[in-house]
XYZ file of C-alpha atoms in Angstrom:
729
model
C 0.126 -0.135 0.122
C 1.237 3.579 -1.162
C 1.962 5.817 1.933
C -0.798 8.361 2.890
C 0.396 11.788 4.240
C -2.438 13.528 5.722
C -2.730 17.076 4.778
C -0.576 19.734 5.363
C 2.128 17.142 5.453
C 5.270 18.366 3.595
C 5.844 15.521 1.297
C 8.713 15.665 -1.931
C 7.279 16.188 -5.125
C 9.766 15.133 -8.578
C 8.420 17.961 -10.851
C 8.564 17.400 -15.162
C 11.200 20.519 -15.216
C 14.388 20.384 -15.485
C 15.839 20.507 -11.784
C 18.254 18.895 -9.807
C 16.146 17.502 -6.968
C 12.450 17.079 -5.740
C 10.607 20.145 -3.974
C 8.701 20.088 -0.842
C 5.374 20.759 -0.543
C 2.584 20.821 1.610
C 0.106 17.760 1.121
C -3.645 19.561 0.262
C -6.458 18.918 2.188
C -7.743 15.211 2.575
C -4.281 14.205 2.006
C -2.091 13.121 -0.762
C -0.678 9.061 -1.156
C 2.810 8.431 -2.871
C 3.393 8.023 -6.756
C 0.216 10.502 -6.319
C 0.396 13.007 -9.720
C 0.358 16.313 -8.710
C 0.216 19.341 -10.126
C 2.708 22.335 -7.941
C 3.470 25.983 -8.272
C 6.661 26.334 -9.359
C 7.414 30.120 -9.907
C 4.446 31.235 -11.219
C 3.498 28.469 -13.469
C 1.767 24.948 -12.283
C 3.481 22.452 -13.449
C 2.942 18.558 -13.691
C 4.957 15.836 -10.814
C 4.674 13.013 -8.781
C 4.601 12.861 -5.063
C 7.938 11.081 -4.487
C 7.995 10.266 -0.856
C 8.527 11.858 2.108
C 9.844 16.077 1.995
C 13.879 16.132 2.671
C 12.847 18.386 5.853
C 15.231 21.110 5.117
C 12.410 23.621 5.044
C 10.480 24.936 7.108
C 6.698 23.800 6.708
C 5.163 26.800 7.346
C 7.191 28.570 4.140
C 6.108 25.590 2.294
C 4.076 26.248 -0.905
C 0.922 23.622 -0.929
C 0.132 21.068 -3.707
C -2.506 22.809 -6.199
C -4.193 19.435 -7.408
C -4.197 15.707 -7.321
C -4.926 14.562 -10.642
C -7.688 12.096 -11.124
C -5.896 8.906 -12.308
C -3.918 6.469 -10.255
C -0.790 6.889 -8.069
C 2.190 6.168 -9.555
C 2.863 2.476 -8.058
C 6.493 2.103 -6.427
C 7.783 -0.543 -8.840
C 7.538 2.130 -11.763
C 9.045 5.063 -9.712
C 11.913 2.644 -8.988
C 12.495 1.839 -12.836
C 12.467 5.090 -13.388
C 15.085 6.194 -11.221
C 17.073 3.264 -12.254
C 16.596 3.968 -15.928
C 17.528 7.162 -15.229
C 20.737 6.135 -13.062
C 21.772 3.445 -16.377
C 21.103 5.859 -18.608
C 22.155 9.075 -17.310
C 19.636 10.752 -17.895
C 17.823 13.444 -15.512
C 15.156 11.847 -13.836
C 12.870 14.934 -14.596
C 13.214 13.428 -18.347
C 13.259 10.269 -17.594
C 10.185 11.367 -15.693
C 8.516 13.073 -18.659
C 8.214 9.921 -20.892
C 6.327 8.219 -18.119
C 3.544 11.036 -17.714
C 3.693 11.902 -21.718
C -0.198 11.958 -22.729
C -2.170 14.814 -23.462
C -4.859 15.804 -20.956
C -4.560 14.136 -17.709
C -5.870 15.960 -15.944
C -8.651 16.630 -17.473
C -12.569 16.335 -16.120
C -14.236 12.931 -16.681
C -17.236 12.900 -18.195
C -18.491 12.605 -22.271
C -17.420 13.773 -25.102
C -18.134 14.224 -28.645
C -15.974 12.851 -31.270
C -15.880 12.774 -35.046
C -15.551 9.862 -37.185
C -15.977 9.019 -41.390
C -19.512 8.054 -41.914
C -21.472 6.823 -44.472
C -23.382 10.105 -46.412
C -21.523 12.459 -49.012
C -21.621 16.329 -49.146
C -24.108 18.183 -51.432
C -20.965 20.237 -52.458
C -16.926 19.333 -52.380
C -14.510 21.354 -51.760
C -10.582 21.141 -51.625
C -10.876 21.523 -47.793
C -13.391 19.354 -47.618
C -11.558 16.608 -49.510
C -8.203 17.190 -47.350
C -10.909 16.248 -44.619
C -12.293 13.194 -46.204
C -9.387 11.988 -47.700
C -7.768 11.758 -43.916
C -10.896 9.905 -42.796
C -10.883 7.460 -46.011
C -6.975 6.648 -45.114
C -8.369 5.713 -40.853
C -11.975 4.816 -41.125
C -11.606 2.951 -37.632
C -10.618 6.255 -35.542
C -12.210 8.613 -33.930
C -10.705 12.151 -33.680
C -11.045 15.222 -31.776
C -13.038 18.331 -33.337
C -9.527 20.397 -33.106
C -7.212 17.275 -34.065
C -9.283 16.399 -36.757
C -9.553 19.715 -38.343
C -5.601 20.535 -37.025
C -4.189 16.620 -39.449
C -6.326 17.796 -42.175
C -5.081 21.689 -42.091
C -8.721 23.116 -42.190
C -10.723 25.348 -39.626
C -13.466 23.087 -37.524
C -16.005 24.989 -39.511
C -15.450 22.444 -42.102
C -15.349 19.561 -40.391
C -18.722 20.793 -38.874
C -20.074 21.716 -42.668
C -19.262 18.208 -42.808
C -22.134 16.793 -40.364
C -25.588 17.307 -42.161
C -24.567 15.678 -45.154
C -23.722 12.156 -43.087
C -19.976 12.240 -44.191
C -18.759 12.559 -40.983
C -20.846 11.436 -38.069
C -20.069 12.999 -34.281
C -20.638 10.613 -30.922
C -21.110 11.712 -28.070
C -19.137 8.584 -25.460
C -17.253 8.692 -22.541
C -14.228 10.440 -22.654
C -12.305 7.237 -21.539
C -13.861 4.471 -22.175
C -12.797 1.088 -21.358
C -11.531 -1.395 -23.788
C -13.030 -4.503 -25.836
C -12.389 -7.734 -22.803
C -9.899 -10.547 -24.348
C -10.518 -14.238 -23.530
C -7.914 -15.724 -23.143
C -9.272 -18.759 -22.866
C -10.378 -18.848 -26.857
C -8.249 -21.595 -28.457
C -5.011 -20.610 -30.395
C -3.696 -22.441 -33.485
C -2.958 -25.504 -33.315
C 1.115 -25.564 -32.609
C 3.638 -28.421 -33.627
C 5.820 -30.374 -31.207
C 8.701 -27.597 -30.229
C 6.226 -24.686 -30.899
C 3.974 -26.376 -28.124
C 7.166 -27.114 -25.829
C 8.293 -23.762 -26.184
C 4.382 -22.681 -24.833
C 4.221 -25.178 -21.908
C 7.759 -23.903 -20.861
C 6.792 -20.001 -21.243
C 2.967 -21.118 -19.552
C 5.295 -22.602 -16.567
C 7.319 -20.029 -16.137
C 4.633 -16.999 -15.786
C 2.486 -19.922 -13.176
C 5.975 -19.614 -11.500
C 6.042 -16.028 -11.755
C 8.653 -13.693 -10.118
C 11.446 -11.946 -12.979
C 12.844 -14.132 -15.997
C 13.801 -13.279 -19.264
C 13.938 -15.924 -21.998
C 15.422 -15.662 -25.511
C 12.752 -16.766 -28.032
C 14.663 -18.063 -31.384
C 13.536 -19.401 -34.305
C 14.065 -18.958 -38.101
C 11.427 -17.193 -40.026
C 8.275 -18.489 -40.177
C 8.903 -20.935 -37.157
C 5.530 -19.522 -35.554
C 7.623 -17.219 -32.535
C 4.296 -15.018 -32.866
C 1.764 -18.011 -32.181
C 4.262 -19.459 -28.979
C 4.492 -16.221 -27.364
C 0.641 -15.176 -27.641
C -0.329 -18.388 -25.827
C 2.010 -16.884 -23.135
C 0.292 -13.693 -23.123
C -3.129 -15.463 -23.050
C -1.855 -16.940 -19.485
C -0.717 -13.332 -18.846
C -4.256 -12.610 -18.766
C -5.120 -15.284 -17.695
C -3.585 -14.767 -14.132
C -5.462 -11.438 -14.019
C -1.963 -9.575 -14.849
C -1.366 -7.050 -18.143
C 0.718 -7.344 -20.900
C 3.121 -5.257 -23.252
C 3.680 -6.674 -26.751
C 6.684 -4.337 -27.972
C 6.657 -4.045 -32.450
C 9.964 -2.751 -34.659
C 7.597 -0.768 -36.875
C 4.805 0.953 -37.248
C 3.653 -1.121 -40.484
C 3.213 -4.102 -37.775
C 0.601 -3.647 -35.835
C -2.300 -3.953 -38.509
C -1.606 -7.713 -39.232
C -0.125 -8.226 -35.734
C -3.662 -6.477 -33.950
C -5.444 -8.611 -36.933
C -3.634 -11.700 -35.525
C -4.326 -11.069 -31.846
C -8.758 -10.282 -32.438
C -8.217 -13.334 -33.922
C -6.759 -15.180 -30.941
C -8.892 -13.248 -28.143
C -11.648 -11.945 -29.312
C -11.204 -8.219 -29.264
C -8.638 -5.882 -30.232
C -6.027 -4.478 -27.464
C -4.879 -1.474 -26.967
C -2.619 0.760 -29.151
C 0.745 2.913 -27.933
C 2.658 4.443 -31.281
C 2.815 7.680 -32.938
C 0.116 6.671 -35.636
C -2.876 6.558 -32.879
C -4.793 9.805 -31.733
C -3.922 11.946 -29.378
C -7.003 11.184 -27.790
C -6.245 7.176 -28.267
C -3.239 7.776 -25.843
C -4.825 9.886 -23.121
C -7.461 6.454 -23.138
C -4.528 3.916 -22.969
C -2.559 6.303 -20.102
C -5.561 5.602 -18.143
C -6.783 2.414 -18.734
C -2.857 0.951 -18.461
C -2.749 2.819 -15.190
C -6.500 1.288 -13.843
C -5.454 -2.498 -15.007
C -8.564 -2.096 -17.444
C -5.805 -2.499 -20.699
C -5.067 -6.006 -20.205
C -2.695 -5.944 -23.329
C -0.917 -2.581 -25.234
C 0.551 -3.250 -28.362
C 3.300 -0.849 -29.193
C 6.547 0.795 -29.470
C 9.063 1.396 -27.183
C 7.837 4.314 -25.653
C 5.106 2.353 -24.448
C 7.378 0.416 -21.574
C 6.794 3.748 -19.698
C 2.776 3.283 -19.474
C 2.039 3.020 -15.817
C 1.081 -0.534 -15.986
C -0.999 -1.083 -12.640
C 0.111 -5.077 -12.205
C 2.638 -6.141 -15.643
C 2.960 -9.251 -15.993
C 4.819 -10.178 -19.589
C 6.726 -7.978 -21.722
C 7.301 -9.237 -25.235
C 10.155 -7.865 -27.782
C 9.455 -8.894 -31.025
C 12.311 -8.730 -33.303
C 14.346 -7.852 -30.452
C 17.769 -7.800 -32.231
C 16.445 -4.945 -34.142
C 17.901 -1.505 -33.941
C 14.937 0.767 -33.972
C 14.593 -0.256 -30.365
C 17.551 2.656 -29.611
C 15.964 5.918 -28.898
C 18.700 7.516 -31.130
C 17.213 11.625 -29.769
C 16.090 13.032 -26.238
C 16.469 10.017 -23.911
C 19.503 7.677 -25.253
C 17.579 3.989 -24.315
C 17.721 0.575 -25.750
C 13.818 -0.210 -25.441
C 15.386 -4.088 -25.353
C 17.509 -3.433 -22.297
C 14.958 -1.450 -20.714
C 12.325 -3.856 -20.589
C 14.666 -6.246 -19.174
C 14.719 -3.353 -15.817
C 10.918 -2.754 -16.262
C 10.199 -6.509 -15.778
C 13.218 -7.130 -13.077
C 10.983 -4.096 -11.114
C 7.831 -5.691 -11.623
C 8.570 -9.411 -11.183
C 7.494 -10.014 -14.310
C 8.379 -11.709 -17.373
C 10.523 -10.639 -20.857
C 9.893 -13.020 -23.656
C 12.866 -11.825 -26.796
C 12.066 -13.174 -29.773
C 13.847 -13.270 -33.087
C 14.942 -15.386 -36.132
C 18.595 -13.692 -35.350
C 18.931 -12.889 -32.194
C 21.564 -10.111 -31.541
C 25.032 -11.154 -29.473
C 23.939 -9.056 -26.382
C 20.832 -11.433 -25.749
C 22.394 -14.577 -27.307
C 26.041 -14.227 -24.558
C 23.228 -13.668 -21.894
C 21.439 -17.016 -22.722
C 24.644 -18.633 -23.117
C 26.045 -17.104 -19.782
C 22.189 -18.423 -18.264
C 21.169 -14.957 -17.419
C 18.488 -15.835 -20.037
C 16.101 -18.717 -20.714
C 16.655 -20.303 -23.884
C 13.756 -21.570 -26.186
C 14.141 -22.579 -29.904
C 11.955 -23.213 -32.839
C 13.781 -25.306 -35.814
C 11.357 -25.547 -38.293
C 8.709 -23.022 -39.944
C 5.182 -23.299 -39.177
C 3.096 -26.020 -41.163
C 4.272 -26.626 -44.834
C 6.672 -23.978 -45.323
C 10.457 -24.969 -45.805
C 13.366 -22.742 -45.315
C 14.314 -20.431 -48.767
C 17.358 -21.897 -51.047
C 19.945 -19.253 -50.385
C 22.603 -18.747 -53.293
C 25.489 -15.976 -54.088
C 26.153 -14.130 -57.304
C 29.359 -13.218 -57.925
C 29.099 -9.455 -59.475
C 33.114 -9.763 -60.411
C 31.857 -12.025 -63.569
C 28.536 -10.677 -63.727
C 27.921 -8.376 -67.459
C 26.457 -5.363 -66.736
C 26.144 -2.301 -69.037
C 26.800 1.326 -67.316
C 24.049 2.572 -64.602
C 22.749 -0.957 -64.499
C 22.619 -3.350 -61.110
C 20.057 -6.032 -61.320
C 22.274 -9.013 -62.336
C 21.549 -11.282 -65.330
C 20.637 -14.306 -63.731
C 18.544 -12.296 -60.897
C 16.242 -11.073 -64.157
C 16.175 -14.886 -65.512
C 14.707 -15.678 -61.543
C 12.298 -12.815 -61.353
C 11.165 -13.652 -64.643
C 10.141 -17.030 -64.016
C 8.524 -16.061 -60.736
C 6.568 -13.727 -63.133
C 5.389 -16.892 -64.921
C 4.626 -18.584 -62.406
C 2.537 -16.321 -60.433
C 4.283 -15.298 -57.932
C 5.838 -12.281 -56.231
C 9.548 -11.065 -56.437
C 11.067 -9.034 -53.945
C 14.123 -6.812 -55.205
C 15.741 -5.484 -52.053
C 18.283 -3.041 -51.371
C 18.894 -0.969 -48.157
C 19.021 2.266 -49.917
C 16.086 5.155 -49.679
C 15.984 7.804 -52.248
C 16.593 7.841 -55.903
C 20.844 7.907 -55.522
C 22.698 8.400 -53.063
C 25.069 11.315 -54.448
C 24.716 13.978 -56.862
C 27.576 15.119 -58.744
C 28.676 17.630 -61.223
C 30.290 15.922 -64.164
C 31.640 20.174 -64.638
C 33.204 20.575 -61.955
C 33.113 17.493 -59.856
C 31.140 18.738 -56.866
C 28.556 16.707 -54.741
C 25.512 18.950 -53.730
C 25.430 18.813 -49.996
C 23.058 19.855 -47.148
C 23.632 23.020 -45.792
C 23.330 22.656 -42.291
C 25.398 19.283 -42.217
C 28.438 17.486 -43.634
C 26.121 14.982 -45.267
C 25.287 14.837 -48.472
C 22.011 15.647 -50.103
C 20.175 12.339 -51.290
C 18.188 12.529 -54.192
C 14.440 12.072 -54.093
C 13.197 12.135 -57.511
C 9.172 10.374 -56.990
C 9.036 13.830 -54.558
C 11.405 16.160 -57.330
C 13.788 17.164 -53.925
C 17.062 16.890 -52.141
C 16.535 15.621 -49.174
C 19.452 15.187 -46.006
C 18.768 11.935 -44.429
C 20.424 13.836 -41.334
C 18.696 16.897 -40.259
C 16.073 16.255 -42.677
C 16.738 19.807 -44.902
C 14.907 19.240 -48.314
C 15.477 21.393 -51.231
C 14.373 21.291 -55.154
C 16.605 19.437 -57.213
C 18.654 22.534 -59.236
C 18.595 23.187 -62.807
C 22.275 24.206 -62.644
C 25.490 23.464 -60.116
C 25.367 25.137 -56.709
C 29.151 25.167 -56.901
C 29.775 25.811 -60.947
C 27.077 27.006 -62.221
C 26.949 24.870 -65.358
C 23.157 23.643 -66.374
C 22.850 19.807 -67.607
C 25.689 18.706 -65.522
C 24.208 16.875 -62.386
C 24.102 13.549 -62.522
C 22.685 11.118 -60.011
C 25.732 8.410 -58.872
C 25.036 5.112 -57.806
C 21.566 3.449 -56.557
C 18.310 3.826 -54.331
C 15.860 2.283 -54.103
C 13.372 4.384 -56.186
C 16.666 3.927 -58.975
C 16.112 0.289 -58.950
C 12.302 0.436 -59.242
C 12.612 2.553 -62.226
C 14.578 -0.369 -63.768
C 12.727 -3.036 -62.456
C 10.239 -1.133 -64.519
C 12.542 -0.899 -67.570
C 13.071 -4.357 -67.402
C 9.325 -6.064 -66.634
C 6.958 -3.117 -68.195
C 3.804 -5.537 -67.873
C 4.681 -5.823 -64.291
C 3.424 -4.299 -61.513
C 5.479 -2.704 -59.349
C 5.661 -1.602 -55.478
C 8.057 0.088 -53.694
C 8.036 0.122 -49.737
C 10.405 2.640 -48.430
C 9.338 4.393 -45.146
C 9.953 8.079 -46.849
C 7.811 7.639 -49.585
C 4.529 7.314 -47.026
C 2.300 10.146 -45.067
C 1.564 8.796 -42.759
C 2.075 5.144 -40.963
C -1.793 4.142 -42.116
C -1.123 4.960 -45.657
C 2.346 2.582 -45.198
C -0.148 -0.460 -43.504
C -2.319 -0.179 -46.316
C 0.357 -1.002 -48.796
C 2.172 -3.536 -46.727
C -1.799 -5.470 -46.188
C -1.930 -4.710 -50.597
C 1.263 -6.180 -51.380
C 0.204 -9.311 -48.547
C -2.977 -9.573 -51.171
C -1.307 -10.020 -53.585
C -1.765 -6.654 -55.688
C 2.203 -6.153 -56.548
C 4.512 -8.533 -58.797
C 7.850 -7.119 -57.678
C 8.508 -5.396 -54.589
C 11.388 -2.672 -54.365
C 12.086 -2.061 -51.196
C 14.868 -1.150 -48.669
C 14.815 -2.693 -45.176
C 11.632 -1.785 -44.037
C 10.480 -5.177 -45.814
C 13.000 -7.189 -43.642
C 10.827 -6.093 -40.170
C 8.321 -9.449 -39.696
C 6.142 -8.938 -42.523
C 4.727 -12.061 -43.947
C 3.736 -11.753 -47.680
C 2.774 -15.489 -48.228
C 2.763 -15.019 -52.297
C 6.375 -13.779 -52.309
C 8.750 -16.472 -53.333
C 11.944 -14.565 -54.108
C 14.217 -12.350 -52.721
C 17.250 -10.529 -54.651
C 19.623 -8.553 -52.979
C 21.590 -5.944 -54.887
C 24.092 -5.091 -52.834
C 24.886 -7.802 -49.530
C 27.965 -6.197 -49.230
C 26.705 -2.648 -48.246
C 26.200 -2.989 -44.742
C 29.632 -4.495 -44.288
C 31.215 -1.111 -45.162
C 32.975 1.578 -42.332
C 34.351 0.683 -38.766
C 30.807 -0.288 -36.915
C 31.901 -3.172 -34.410
C 28.494 -4.307 -35.043
C 28.462 -4.298 -38.994
C 29.196 -8.337 -39.616
C 26.094 -8.917 -37.038
C 23.716 -6.530 -38.784
C 24.955 -7.514 -41.870
C 23.808 -10.920 -41.097
C 20.738 -10.288 -39.380
C 19.691 -7.969 -41.800
C 20.331 -10.612 -44.829
C 18.845 -13.835 -42.540
C 15.956 -11.637 -42.417
C 15.130 -10.252 -45.775
C 16.126 -13.935 -47.157
C 13.362 -15.111 -44.683
C 10.684 -13.309 -46.707
C 10.571 -15.797 -49.612
C 9.215 -19.002 -49.801
C 6.763 -18.486 -46.631
C 2.873 -20.770 -47.583
C 3.745 -23.629 -48.924
C 5.139 -22.572 -51.899
C 9.136 -23.203 -51.867
C 11.278 -19.789 -51.896
C 14.844 -18.824 -53.449
C 16.604 -16.069 -51.985
C 19.830 -14.480 -54.077
C 22.558 -12.403 -53.165
C 24.496 -10.187 -55.556
C 28.016 -9.944 -53.734
C 31.279 -8.230 -54.721
C 32.602 -10.798 -52.107
C 31.306 -13.959 -52.022
C 34.458 -15.074 -50.260
C 33.405 -12.755 -47.034
C 33.154 -15.045 -44.124
C 29.735 -13.396 -42.905
C 28.740 -13.781 -46.499
C 29.773 -17.637 -46.243
C 28.071 -17.380 -42.544
C 24.646 -15.992 -44.421
C 24.949 -19.263 -47.260
C 25.687 -21.910 -44.700
C 22.611 -20.777 -42.170
C 24.966 -21.881 -39.287
C 24.067 -19.019 -37.026
C 25.747 -20.820 -33.957
C 28.691 -20.623 -35.292
C 28.976 -17.343 -36.642
C 27.654 -16.112 -33.298
C 30.366 -17.833 -31.420
C 32.917 -16.560 -34.081
C 31.473 -13.138 -33.772
C 31.558 -13.715 -29.582
C 35.424 -14.239 -29.652
C 36.522 -11.109 -31.289
C 34.209 -9.013 -29.325
C 35.726 -10.691 -26.281
C 39.354 -10.449 -27.367
C 38.585 -6.961 -28.037
C 36.972 -6.313 -24.747
C 34.158 -4.717 -25.742
C 30.076 -4.828 -25.702
C 29.049 -7.832 -25.144
C 31.907 -7.916 -23.259
C 33.282 -4.854 -22.456
C 31.539 -1.629 -21.629
C 31.272 1.538 -23.935
C 30.011 5.429 -23.878
C 29.613 7.540 -26.661
C 30.016 11.202 -25.744
C 28.687 13.797 -28.371
C 29.810 17.420 -27.759
C 27.831 19.800 -30.091
C 28.030 23.755 -30.574
C 27.882 25.909 -33.662
C 31.133 27.050 -32.976
C 33.147 24.100 -33.547
C 36.460 25.279 -31.220
C 33.831 25.706 -28.695
C 32.784 21.897 -28.519
C 36.582 20.719 -29.386
C 37.771 22.984 -26.142
C 35.199 21.279 -24.039
C 36.320 17.879 -25.519
C 39.723 18.737 -24.361
C 38.845 19.742 -20.881
C 37.267 16.146 -20.148
C 40.373 14.668 -22.236
C 42.513 16.299 -19.696
C 40.305 14.351 -17.056
C 41.068 11.168 -18.144
C 42.570 10.085 -14.620
C 39.088 10.133 -13.435
C 37.554 7.256 -15.585
C 41.172 5.467 -15.914
C 40.264 4.810 -11.882
C 38.104 2.557 -12.751
C 39.760 1.098 -15.620
C 38.154 2.632 -17.743
C 40.096 3.605 -21.433
C 39.072 7.748 -23.531
C 39.277 8.153 -26.543
C 39.258 11.383 -28.333
C 37.871 13.728 -28.769
C 37.828 13.682 -32.349
C 35.349 15.011 -35.240
C 32.198 13.218 -35.379
C 31.779 11.344 -38.835
C 29.281 13.609 -39.457
C 30.608 16.163 -37.999
C 28.060 19.409 -38.708
C 24.095 18.666 -38.105
C 21.334 21.362 -38.254
C 24.540 24.029 -38.108
C 26.185 22.500 -34.895
C 29.826 21.119 -35.156
C 29.557 17.633 -33.514
C 32.873 16.120 -31.755
C 33.062 12.577 -30.339
C 34.792 10.985 -27.358
C 34.377 7.166 -26.409
C 34.877 5.499 -23.738
C 35.454 2.196 -22.868
C 35.806 0.027 -19.927
C 35.500 -3.638 -18.576
C 32.214 -4.842 -18.329
C 31.928 -5.076 -14.747
C 33.065 -1.679 -14.343
C 30.986 0.861 -12.450
C 31.263 3.378 -15.601
C 27.505 5.461 -15.410
C 28.974 7.059 -11.329
C 32.656 7.498 -12.854
C 31.099 9.161 -16.001
C 29.209 11.216 -14.235
C 31.975 12.899 -11.992
C 33.731 12.913 -14.167
C 31.120 15.521 -16.953
C 30.019 16.705 -13.453
C 34.236 17.929 -13.140
C 34.056 20.902 -16.384
C 31.667 24.019 -16.918
C 30.015 23.595 -20.200
C 28.980 27.234 -21.714
C 25.241 27.438 -22.258
C 25.890 27.188 -25.909
C 27.127 23.695 -25.501
C 24.875 20.523 -25.633
C 26.257 17.216 -23.941
C 25.115 13.831 -24.489
C 25.777 10.298 -22.995
C 24.955 7.360 -24.699
C 25.754 4.602 -22.504
C 25.887 0.825 -24.855
C 25.895 3.293 -27.936
C 24.388 1.244 -30.737
C 25.864 4.360 -33.238
C 28.773 6.383 -34.185
C 27.865 9.091 -36.476
């Protein structure tokens, strides 16, 4: 039970404001419990906070200001507050910033009651205007969603009057309902799909773990198409049957549509959702229903991990190896690692599911920290695809073409058989470089040290670092000569152009995240492809993230060596994972599949490992190399990025840190740098990096905090610390 502080008692309130400590206030009339979400006066404003416990007592009670209001939401439970504190300490994030993640829902303090929401109707307007077309297009794209009036108007880019003008015709419906209605109940007793022997054994093991209670993490490893989802849904059913809540994390919003359909078939109702594609009203509803325990199952992106579950019993991290689980801006954290921490605080179970597990998870299973369950065969009649390489050194290709004759013939064969093919290239846009053939200059971003990427379908250049865009110029910005700008190298759009030229009768679909204006549009396109409304799919790594295309039987990888370039310590691991994942899209139904990897290095150890399919041998060899180098998961690393509008200021801060390296050497750590970051300028700010490397057991977080705290940082300078970095840009 939470401690109840009587009226007038001094309490500590941790606010979401950037302060270095909790502040003391007096409890309001009626008292206040630990964990209560409150509004407190801070200067002339009211700010959000959480009662963290008794006051520090270093200020006279009679001088304390009172808590202005206790919000009508369930108190934040002690295990969740422990998680927020421990997550902040692990990632070296200020506690207020971490608390903001836990309270990130709109209108938490709003009064309960009824409200009007708006959704698509069955009628048609008596007359059409461009503004009305915008509203109807949005509702057509999201037919199952409901919106607040202002939200619908803002998303459509129109006034609220335009929305109201569509009501009389029935083109838009107004619905009055409870402000935050309950989610439909899930029936955990409904039978799931029949399971094969190894699937049933894995499901039994997960159920037994939930029955035993307490914390445990299990690595569920199975080849693509082996039925991992059906297995962990059995664990979800067991969790729900025991009256606890479950969370399933997915790496990509486009995956949620298919997954929600499977959940509805399994449990008779759709679960709650939490990701950037849901409306603000739905976010508030999900937050509140997670807090009071009514939302039994939530499916979401990484930030769903910070929802205030009342009784969390299970966290599933699907495709746990996926790099999108790492938050790379703002609060820097790995959702996979934080899932384990959250479950540890809650006494819950974790299932990490993947066909190609991360080396970190594999090493933890090898060390006995995690349990491990393996699924070795595909579900039903499906078999694993045949893998082969195409040696591009022997391919006879004309200039400006990238599809080899062998791959072209294989695609033609699948077209003749009425089957789908995938042409995979992990590079967005039309071309990675736009070069002037008169002066030799490449078009670069004005704000970053990065090249602008041509997106021909959108008729613009884009910087993939800062997002800046510009029209494709008629003349070279450097020398002014017209007609000499040339696209160099292929992007996914250029591949689609080549595919359309080779197979003019084929229906070609492109799957690349930047070609879709919304998550809903992307999901709709994925569903169309899965239903067979495309003959050839041209896609980036988006297609490797768990999608099921039953008609797809051929995968052709254009540049299997692409990820092996550079000095990223995880380059081999990520290339292996990506190639195995994308190859696994082929032959997931009864028709056998094939994957052809175009490569300039067929003898490379990673390429050989991909072909052999001996993942265990690959992971053991990779582990030995990492262990010898003392890098994760057999060592600790932290990346420090210093940025400032002035390069010399950023370097001065970096050199000041380097001069105090002895503070880290005391815990066995080494400091490398400062040096310009690989991309040394982003959004007009110059970036300097330092890298800290330490033994696995070194107390690196407190040492880093003391080290950074020992220098004065100019107001214009930003310094971020990334514990266990995934990116070194």
